[in-house]
Amino acid sequence: MIELSKAEFAVMDALWQGFPAKAADIINRLSNQTEWHEKTIKTLLGRLVKKEAITFDKDGREYVYMPLIAKDEYTLKVSKSFLEHFFNGRLTALISGFAKQKDLSAEDINELKKIIQDWEKERGE
């Protein structure tokens, strides 16, 4: 699995918002969230190319970037890795920790209930 730093993930997230995208598009998307210099973002794009997380085509003097990994695919792998590392792969341990600290909102609980109900319906239970 490709490992991304927090900064690299922010650039990927900006690219996932709409692609293919020119460097200027990605810089504009990040300008609202960060104070990074244009050169910093271009350096991060170069790192992502080396990691084979993104690819590019040249359009005249500009580079046009496209992701090589899907956001949902990447976040699922990272989530599973996190669960394995900290909770022995058990989602219930993670959720119960939040529940015990009263960090689950009523909206969170309702969404979790719906997810379980939908999952049970798919399985025919």
Short mmCIF file of C-alpha atoms in Angstrom, two decimals, residues 15-117:
data_model
loop_
_atom_site.label_atom_id
_atom_site.label_comp_id
_atom_site.label_asym_id
_atom_site.label_seq_id
_atom_site.Cartn_x
_atom_site.Cartn_y
_atom_site.Cartn_z
CA LEU A 15 -6.86 16.28 -6.99
CA TRP A 16 -9.70 13.90 -6.13
CA GLN A 17 -12.05 16.92 -6.09
CA GLY A 18 -11.85 16.98 -9.87
CA PHE A 19 -9.46 15.53 -12.40
CA PRO A 20 -7.65 15.66 -14.68
CA ALA A 21 -6.32 18.85 -13.11
CA LYS A 22 -3.51 21.26 -13.89
CA ALA A 23 -1.06 22.21 -11.16
CA ALA A 24 -2.72 25.65 -11.04
CA ASP A 25 -6.09 24.01 -10.32
CA ILE A 26 -4.64 22.03 -7.43
CA ILE A 27 -2.84 25.10 -6.09
CA ASN A 28 -6.10 27.08 -6.19
CA ARG A 29 -7.99 24.33 -4.36
CA LEU A 30 -5.34 24.21 -1.64
CA SER A 31 -5.05 27.99 -1.27
CA ASN A 32 -8.22 28.07 0.86
CA GLN A 33 -6.89 25.40 3.24
CA THR A 34 -3.15 26.05 3.47
CA GLU A 35 -0.57 28.77 3.26
CA TRP A 36 1.74 26.60 1.18
CA HIS A 37 3.82 28.22 -1.50
CA GLU A 38 3.24 27.14 -5.10
CA LYS A 39 6.69 25.50 -5.16
CA THR A 40 5.81 23.38 -2.11
CA ILE A 41 2.71 22.02 -3.82
CA LYS A 42 4.65 21.27 -7.00
CA THR A 43 7.25 19.42 -4.91
CA LEU A 44 4.47 17.36 -3.32
CA LEU A 45 3.05 16.60 -6.77
CA GLY A 46 6.50 15.36 -7.80
CA ARG A 47 6.67 13.10 -4.75
CA LEU A 48 3.25 11.68 -5.54
CA VAL A 49 4.36 10.91 -9.11
CA LYS A 50 7.43 9.09 -7.74
CA LYS A 51 5.24 7.11 -5.35
CA GLU A 52 3.00 6.23 -8.32
CA ALA A 53 -0.03 7.69 -6.57
CA ILE A 54 -0.62 10.05 -9.50
CA THR A 55 0.39 10.34 -13.12
CA PHE A 56 0.56 13.27 -15.51
CA ASP A 57 0.40 14.28 -19.14
CA LYS A 58 2.08 17.30 -20.57
CA ASP A 59 -0.17 19.86 -22.25
CA GLY A 60 2.17 22.37 -23.83
CA ARG A 61 4.12 23.84 -20.92
CA GLU A 62 1.63 22.64 -18.30
CA TYR A 63 1.29 19.34 -16.50
CA VAL A 64 -2.12 17.74 -16.16
CA TYR A 65 -2.42 15.34 -13.21
CA MET A 66 -4.63 12.29 -12.66
CA PRO A 67 -4.82 10.01 -9.60
CA LEU A 68 -3.76 6.38 -9.95
CA ILE A 69 -5.59 5.40 -6.77
CA ALA A 70 -9.21 6.05 -5.87
CA LYS A 71 -9.98 7.96 -2.67
CA ASP A 72 -12.38 5.34 -1.32
CA GLU A 73 -9.88 2.55 -2.03
CA TYR A 74 -7.06 4.41 -0.29
CA THR A 75 -9.10 5.45 2.76
CA LEU A 76 -10.42 1.90 3.19
CA LYS A 77 -6.87 0.48 3.18
CA VAL A 78 -5.65 3.11 5.63
CA SER A 79 -8.66 2.51 7.89
CA LYS A 80 -8.07 -1.25 7.90
CA SER A 81 -4.39 -0.72 8.65
CA PHE A 82 -5.30 1.61 11.53
CA LEU A 83 -7.72 -0.94 12.96
CA GLU A 84 -5.15 -3.72 12.71
CA HIS A 85 -2.43 -1.63 14.33
CA PHE A 86 -4.38 -0.15 17.23
CA PHE A 87 -7.41 -2.41 17.76
CA ASN A 88 -6.33 -5.89 16.57
CA GLY A 89 -8.60 -5.44 13.57
CA ARG A 90 -11.72 -5.05 15.72
CA LEU A 91 -14.04 -2.25 14.73
CA THR A 92 -16.15 -2.78 17.84
CA ALA A 93 -13.16 -1.88 20.05
CA LEU A 94 -12.83 1.45 18.25
CA ILE A 95 -16.52 2.30 18.40
CA SER A 96 -16.96 1.19 22.01
CA GLY A 97 -14.07 3.48 22.98
CA PHE A 98 -15.94 6.44 21.51
CA ALA A 99 -19.21 5.30 23.08
CA LYS A 100 -17.63 5.00 26.54
CA GLN A 101 -16.29 8.55 26.23
CA LYS A 102 -19.73 9.73 25.07
CA ASP A 103 -18.15 10.96 21.81
CA LEU A 104 -20.89 9.48 19.61
CA SER A 105 -23.66 11.89 18.67
CA ALA A 106 -27.26 10.80 18.18
CA GLU A 107 -26.67 11.26 14.46
CA ASP A 108 -23.64 8.93 14.59
CA ILE A 109 -25.62 6.29 16.45
CA ASN A 110 -28.53 6.49 13.99
CA GLU A 111 -26.16 6.18 11.03
CA LEU A 112 -24.47 3.15 12.61
CA LYS A 113 -27.86 1.53 13.22
CA LYS A 114 -28.87 2.12 9.60
CA ILE A 115 -25.59 0.66 8.32
CA ILE A 116 -26.15 -2.48 10.41
CA GLN A 117 -29.79 -2.76 9.31
#
